[in-house]
Coordinates of C-alpha atoms and ligand atoms in Angstrom, one line a residue:
M1058 CA 36.0 -17.5 -34.1
F1059 CA 33.3 -18.1 -36.8
N1060 CA 35.5 -20.9 -38.3
L1061 CA 36.2 -22.4 -34.9
L1062 CA 32.5 -22.5 -33.9
T1063 CA 31.5 -23.9 -37.3
T1064 CA 34.1 -26.7 -37.0
L1065 CA 33.0 -27.5 -33.5
V1066 CA 29.3 -27.7 -34.4
D1067 CA 30.1 -29.9 -37.4
N1068 CA 32.3 -32.2 -35.4
N1069 CA 29.7 -32.7 -32.6
R1070 CA 26.4 -32.7 -34.3
I1071 CA 26.6 -36.5 -34.8
Y1072 CA 26.4 -37.1 -31.1
G1073 CA 22.8 -36.0 -31.1
K1074 CA 22.1 -39.5 -32.4
Q1075 CA 23.4 -41.1 -29.2
G1076 CA 21.0 -39.3 -26.8
K1077 CA 17.2 -39.0 -26.4
L1078 CA 14.8 -36.1 -26.6
A1079 CA 12.9 -35.3 -23.4
S1080 CA 9.7 -37.3 -23.7
Y1081 CA 7.6 -36.4 -20.7
I1082 CA 5.5 -34.0 -22.9
P1083 CA 4.8 -34.6 -26.6
S1084 CA 5.9 -31.2 -27.8
L1085 CA 9.5 -31.7 -26.7
L1086 CA 9.6 -34.8 -28.9
E1087 CA 9.0 -32.7 -32.0
A1088 CA 12.6 -31.3 -31.8
D1089 CA 15.2 -32.5 -34.3
P1090 CA 17.8 -34.5 -32.3
E1091 CA 20.5 -33.5 -34.7
H1092 CA 20.0 -29.8 -34.2
L1093 CA 23.0 -28.1 -32.6
G1094 CA 23.8 -24.5 -32.4
I1095 CA 26.0 -22.1 -30.4
C1096 CA 26.2 -18.4 -30.0
I1097 CA 29.0 -16.4 -28.2
V1098 CA 28.9 -12.8 -27.1
E1099 CA 32.3 -11.4 -26.6
L1100 CA 32.3 -8.7 -23.9
N1101 CA 35.4 -6.8 -25.1
S1102 CA 34.2 -6.2 -28.6
G1103 CA 30.4 -6.6 -28.1
R1104 CA 30.5 -8.9 -31.1
E1105 CA 28.3 -12.0 -31.5
F1106 CA 29.6 -15.1 -33.1
H1107 CA 27.4 -18.1 -34.0
A1108 CA 27.2 -21.4 -35.8
G1109 CA 24.6 -24.0 -36.4
D1110 CA 21.0 -23.8 -35.2
C1111 CA 21.4 -20.8 -33.0
D1112 CA 18.1 -19.2 -33.9
T1113 CA 15.9 -22.3 -33.3
K1114 CA 13.4 -21.7 -30.5
F1115 CA 13.1 -24.1 -27.6
T1116 CA 11.7 -23.9 -24.1
I1117 CA 14.0 -22.6 -21.4
Q1118 CA 12.9 -25.3 -18.8
S1119 CA 15.4 -25.5 -15.9
I1120 CA 17.5 -22.6 -17.1
S1121 CA 14.6 -20.5 -15.8
K1122 CA 15.8 -21.5 -12.3
V1123 CA 18.6 -19.0 -12.7
V1124 CA 16.0 -16.3 -13.3
S1125 CA 13.9 -17.1 -10.3
L1126 CA 17.0 -17.3 -8.1
I1127 CA 18.1 -13.8 -9.3
L1128 CA 14.6 -12.3 -8.8
A1129 CA 14.1 -14.0 -5.4
L1130 CA 17.5 -12.7 -4.2
S1131 CA 16.9 -9.2 -5.6
D1132 CA 13.5 -9.0 -3.9
N1133 CA 14.2 -10.6 -0.5
G1134 CA 18.0 -10.4 0.1
R1135 CA 20.2 -13.4 0.5
E1136 CA 19.5 -14.2 4.2
N1137 CA 15.8 -14.5 3.6
V1138 CA 16.2 -16.7 0.5
F1139 CA 18.8 -19.0 2.1
K1140 CA 16.5 -19.6 5.1
K1141 CA 14.2 -21.4 2.7
V1142 CA 16.7 -23.0 0.3
N1143 CA 20.2 -24.3 0.8
V1144 CA 23.2 -24.0 -1.5
E1145 CA 24.6 -27.6 -1.5
P1146 CA 24.8 -30.0 -4.5
T1147 CA 22.6 -33.0 -4.1
G1148 CA 24.2 -35.7 -6.3
M1149 CA 20.5 -36.7 -6.9
G1150 CA 18.2 -36.2 -9.9
F1151 CA 16.6 -32.8 -10.4
N1152 CA 13.1 -33.9 -9.3
S1153 CA 14.1 -36.1 -6.4
I1154 CA 11.9 -35.9 -3.3
I1155 CA 14.0 -38.0 -0.9
N1156 CA 16.1 -35.2 0.6
L1157 CA 13.1 -33.2 1.6
E1158 CA 12.3 -35.8 4.2
V1159 CA 15.5 -37.3 5.4
R1160 CA 17.4 -34.1 6.2
N1161 CA 17.2 -32.4 9.5
K1162 CA 16.3 -29.1 8.0
K1163 CA 13.6 -29.8 5.5
I1164 CA 14.5 -27.1 3.0
P1165 CA 15.6 -28.1 -0.5
Y1166 CA 19.3 -28.6 -1.1
N1167 CA 19.7 -25.8 -3.7
P1168 CA 17.8 -23.5 -6.1
M1169 CA 18.8 -25.5 -9.2
I1170 CA 16.7 -28.5 -8.4
N1171 CA 12.9 -28.5 -8.9
A1172 CA 12.1 -28.2 -5.2
G1173 CA 14.5 -25.3 -4.7
A1174 CA 13.3 -23.5 -7.8
I1175 CA 9.6 -23.9 -6.7
V1176 CA 10.7 -22.2 -3.4
T1177 CA 12.6 -19.3 -5.2
T1178 CA 9.6 -18.8 -7.5
S1179 CA 7.3 -18.5 -4.5
L1180 CA 9.5 -15.7 -3.2
I1181 CA 9.2 -13.5 -6.3
Y1182 CA 7.4 -10.3 -5.5
G1183 CA 4.2 -9.2 -7.3
Q1184 CA 0.5 -8.4 -6.5
S1185 CA -0.8 -11.2 -8.6
K1186 CA 0.6 -14.3 -10.4
E1187 CA 0.2 -12.4 -13.7
E1188 CA 2.4 -9.6 -12.3
K1189 CA 5.0 -12.1 -11.1
F1190 CA 5.1 -13.8 -14.4
E1191 CA 5.4 -10.4 -16.2
R1192 CA 8.4 -9.6 -14.0
I1193 CA 10.1 -13.0 -14.9
I1194 CA 9.5 -12.6 -18.7
E1195 CA 10.4 -8.9 -18.6
F1196 CA 13.7 -9.7 -16.9
L1197 CA 14.4 -12.2 -19.6
R1198 CA 13.5 -9.8 -22.4
R1199 CA 16.0 -7.3 -20.9
A1200 CA 18.7 -9.9 -20.2
T1201 CA 18.5 -11.1 -23.8
N1202 CA 17.9 -7.8 -25.5
N1203 CA 14.9 -9.5 -27.2
Q1204 CA 11.5 -8.0 -26.7
N1205 CA 9.9 -10.9 -28.6
I1206 CA 10.5 -13.5 -25.9
S1207 CA 7.2 -15.2 -25.1
I1208 CA 5.7 -18.4 -23.7
N1209 CA 5.0 -21.6 -25.6
E1210 CA 1.4 -22.1 -24.7
E1211 CA 1.3 -25.7 -25.8
V1212 CA 4.3 -26.7 -23.6
Y1213 CA 2.8 -24.7 -20.7
E1214 CA -0.5 -26.7 -20.9
C1215 CA 1.4 -30.0 -21.0
E1216 CA 3.7 -29.0 -18.1
K1217 CA 0.5 -28.3 -16.1
I1218 CA -1.1 -31.7 -17.0
T1219 CA 2.1 -33.7 -16.4
G1220 CA 3.4 -31.8 -13.4
D1221 CA 2.5 -34.3 -10.7
R1222 CA 6.0 -34.8 -9.4
N1223 CA 6.4 -31.0 -9.0
R1224 CA 3.0 -30.9 -7.3
S1225 CA 4.1 -33.5 -4.8
L1226 CA 7.3 -31.6 -4.1
A1227 CA 5.4 -28.4 -3.6
Y1228 CA 2.7 -29.8 -1.3
F1229 CA 5.3 -31.7 0.7
M1230 CA 7.2 -28.5 1.3
K1231 CA 3.9 -26.7 2.1
S1232 CA 3.2 -29.4 4.8
N1233 CA 6.7 -28.6 6.3
K1234 CA 6.0 -24.9 6.1
V1235 CA 8.9 -24.3 3.7
L1236 CA 6.5 -23.2 1.0
E1237 CA 4.0 -20.5 2.0
G1238 CA 1.1 -19.2 0.0
N1239 CA -1.2 -20.6 -2.6
V1240 CA 0.6 -23.8 -3.9
E1241 CA -1.4 -24.0 -7.2
E1242 CA -0.5 -20.4 -8.0
I1243 CA 3.2 -21.0 -7.2
L1244 CA 3.2 -24.1 -9.4
D1245 CA 1.4 -22.3 -12.2
L1246 CA 4.1 -19.7 -12.2
Y1247 CA 6.8 -22.3 -12.2
F1248 CA 5.2 -24.2 -15.1
R1249 CA 4.9 -20.9 -17.0
Q1250 CA 8.5 -19.9 -16.5
C1251 CA 9.7 -23.3 -17.7
S1252 CA 7.7 -22.8 -20.9
I1253 CA 9.3 -19.6 -22.0
E1254 CA 10.9 -19.9 -25.5
V1255 CA 14.4 -18.8 -26.1
T1256 CA 17.2 -19.4 -28.6
A1257 CA 20.9 -20.1 -28.2
R1258 CA 21.5 -16.4 -29.1
D1259 CA 19.2 -15.3 -26.3
L1260 CA 21.1 -17.5 -23.8
A1261 CA 24.4 -16.1 -25.0
R1262 CA 23.3 -12.6 -24.3
F1263 CA 22.0 -13.6 -20.9
G1264 CA 25.4 -15.2 -20.2
A1265 CA 27.1 -12.0 -21.2
V1266 CA 25.0 -10.1 -18.6
L1267 CA 26.2 -12.6 -16.0
A1268 CA 29.8 -12.4 -17.3
N1269 CA 29.6 -8.6 -17.0
D1270 CA 28.6 -8.6 -13.3
G1271 CA 24.9 -8.0 -13.9
L1272 CA 25.2 -5.1 -16.4
A1273 CA 23.7 -5.5 -19.9
P1274 CA 26.8 -4.9 -22.1
W1275 CA 24.7 -3.4 -25.0
N1276 CA 23.2 -0.5 -22.9
G1277 CA 24.9 -0.5 -19.5
Q1278 CA 21.6 -1.1 -17.7
R1279 CA 22.0 -2.9 -14.4
L1280 CA 19.8 -6.0 -14.2
M1281 CA 20.9 -7.3 -10.8
S1282 CA 23.4 -6.3 -8.2
R1283 CA 27.0 -7.6 -8.4
D1284 CA 26.4 -9.7 -5.3
V1285 CA 23.3 -11.4 -6.7
C1286 CA 25.2 -12.0 -10.0
R1287 CA 28.1 -13.6 -8.1
I1288 CA 25.8 -15.9 -6.1
A1289 CA 23.9 -17.0 -9.2
K1290 CA 27.2 -17.9 -11.0
T1291 CA 28.6 -19.7 -8.0
I1292 CA 25.5 -21.9 -7.7
M1293 CA 25.6 -22.5 -11.4
V1294 CA 29.1 -23.9 -11.0
T1295 CA 28.2 -26.2 -8.1
C1296 CA 24.7 -27.3 -9.1
G1297 CA 23.9 -26.1 -12.6
M1298 CA 24.4 -29.2 -14.7
Y1299 CA 22.2 -31.6 -12.7
D1300 CA 24.0 -34.4 -11.0
A1301 CA 26.9 -34.0 -13.5
S1302 CA 27.9 -30.6 -12.1
G1303 CA 31.2 -31.8 -10.6
E1304 CA 32.3 -33.6 -13.8
F1305 CA 31.3 -30.5 -15.8
A1306 CA 33.4 -28.3 -13.4
V1307 CA 36.4 -30.5 -13.9
K1308 CA 36.1 -30.9 -17.7
V1309 CA 34.8 -27.5 -18.7
G1310 CA 35.2 -25.2 -15.7
I1311 CA 32.7 -22.4 -16.2
P1312 CA 29.4 -21.5 -14.6
A1313 CA 26.5 -23.1 -16.6
K1314 CA 22.9 -24.2 -16.4
S1315 CA 21.2 -26.7 -18.6
G1316 CA 17.5 -27.5 -19.2
V1317 CA 15.7 -30.5 -20.7
G1318 CA 14.6 -28.4 -23.7
G1319 CA 18.3 -28.8 -24.8
G1320 CA 19.6 -25.4 -23.8
I1321 CA 22.8 -24.6 -22.0
L1322 CA 23.4 -21.1 -20.6
A1323 CA 27.1 -20.5 -19.8
T1324 CA 29.2 -17.6 -18.8
V1325 CA 32.9 -16.9 -18.6
P1326 CA 33.3 -14.1 -16.1
R1327 CA 34.5 -10.8 -17.7
S1328 CA 34.9 -12.5 -21.1
Y1329 CA 32.0 -14.3 -22.8
G1330 CA 28.4 -15.2 -22.7
I1331 CA 27.6 -18.6 -24.3
G1332 CA 24.3 -20.1 -25.4
I1333 CA 24.0 -23.6 -26.8
Y1334 CA 21.1 -25.6 -28.2
G1335 CA 21.1 -29.3 -28.8
P1336 CA 17.8 -31.1 -27.8
S1337 CA 19.1 -34.7 -27.6
L1338 CA 19.9 -35.4 -24.0
D1339 CA 22.2 -37.7 -22.1
K1340 CA 20.9 -39.8 -19.1
K1341 CA 21.3 -37.0 -16.7
G1342 CA 19.2 -34.5 -18.8
N1343 CA 22.1 -32.5 -20.3
S1344 CA 22.4 -31.8 -24.0
I1345 CA 24.6 -34.7 -25.2
A1346 CA 26.1 -32.9 -28.2
G1347 CA 26.0 -29.5 -26.4
L1348 CA 28.2 -30.9 -23.6
R1349 CA 30.8 -32.1 -26.1
L1350 CA 30.7 -28.8 -27.9
I1351 CA 31.2 -26.7 -24.9
K1352 CA 34.0 -29.0 -23.6
D1353 CA 35.8 -28.6 -27.0
L1354 CA 35.3 -24.9 -26.9
S1355 CA 36.7 -24.6 -23.4
D1356 CA 39.7 -26.6 -24.4
E1357 CA 40.3 -24.5 -27.5
L1358 CA 39.9 -21.1 -25.8
D1359 CA 41.2 -22.1 -22.4
L1360 CA 38.0 -21.0 -20.7
S1361 CA 38.2 -22.8 -17.4
I1362 CA 38.0 -20.3 -14.5
F1363 CA 40.0 -22.7 -12.3
Ligands
LIG521 N1 9.6 -28.5 -16.6 C1 10.6 -29.5 -16.1 C2 10.3 -29.9 -14.7 O1 10.0 -29.0 -13.9 C3 12.0 -28.8 -16.2 C4 13.0 -29.9 -16.0 C5 14.4 -29.5 -16.4 O2 14.6 -28.7 -17.4 O3 15.2 -29.9 -15.6 O4 10.3 -31.0 -14.4

């Protein structure tokens, strides 16, 4: 496995040159576009395999949407969550506003686009925004078996300053009574969760928890119910890779979620957790080299669940 991963990283690193770093905040532009790393946790043996830049830190960005979905479902139950956010792919960009107005029911299409994640974030329980954030980060620490997970303060400040599109989505949903509560506090929590730093290794472990039906493989601790885990993986398949989710399902065929920080969280039910980092992005916002790497891996190990 080590040799396979090393070869796949070496073969695909070059594609970083063909993409672009996310540029909406300066700190994301500091990444090296030719960084590429992968880590795999094998459930059977508990072993971790890695190659390339798998311990480079980057911000989790949209991959945090999986966490807010899991916590919202665990806190409120699926019926209450899906009254406020749908589960259909959009075919539109992740921060598109158009569907919030033209649909009959004015709830967001799914929890993997910004509007949907702002809603799931608003549903997370806690007495204060600090307590809610503590629950998000603590969940991630447990799901990655890494107590050192923390926030990148510089990215968080920039997310806040540049977050006008997210602010528009949130206030629009508030006006339609889809979003309830203090909008600025909800946005602050959303910006914070996007700014949490992880590595490909962290994502691989999180993927292993999802692959293991919600149980952390290293200590048997249950981090979410089987039902919540199943819903999260299903929505990752249909909506996790922005408006390239259909193509990804055809070509790679496993539940995955990407973020503009360059991360990909992927999970092969009952077999593997996979984490990838490659900060250079394609036009849809997915890691350009990371996509090729995971496609090659899926072909080599016959990972498609379909
Ligand atoms: N912080 C970004 C936003 O909310 C996350 C985007 C992403 O990773 O898709 O716009």
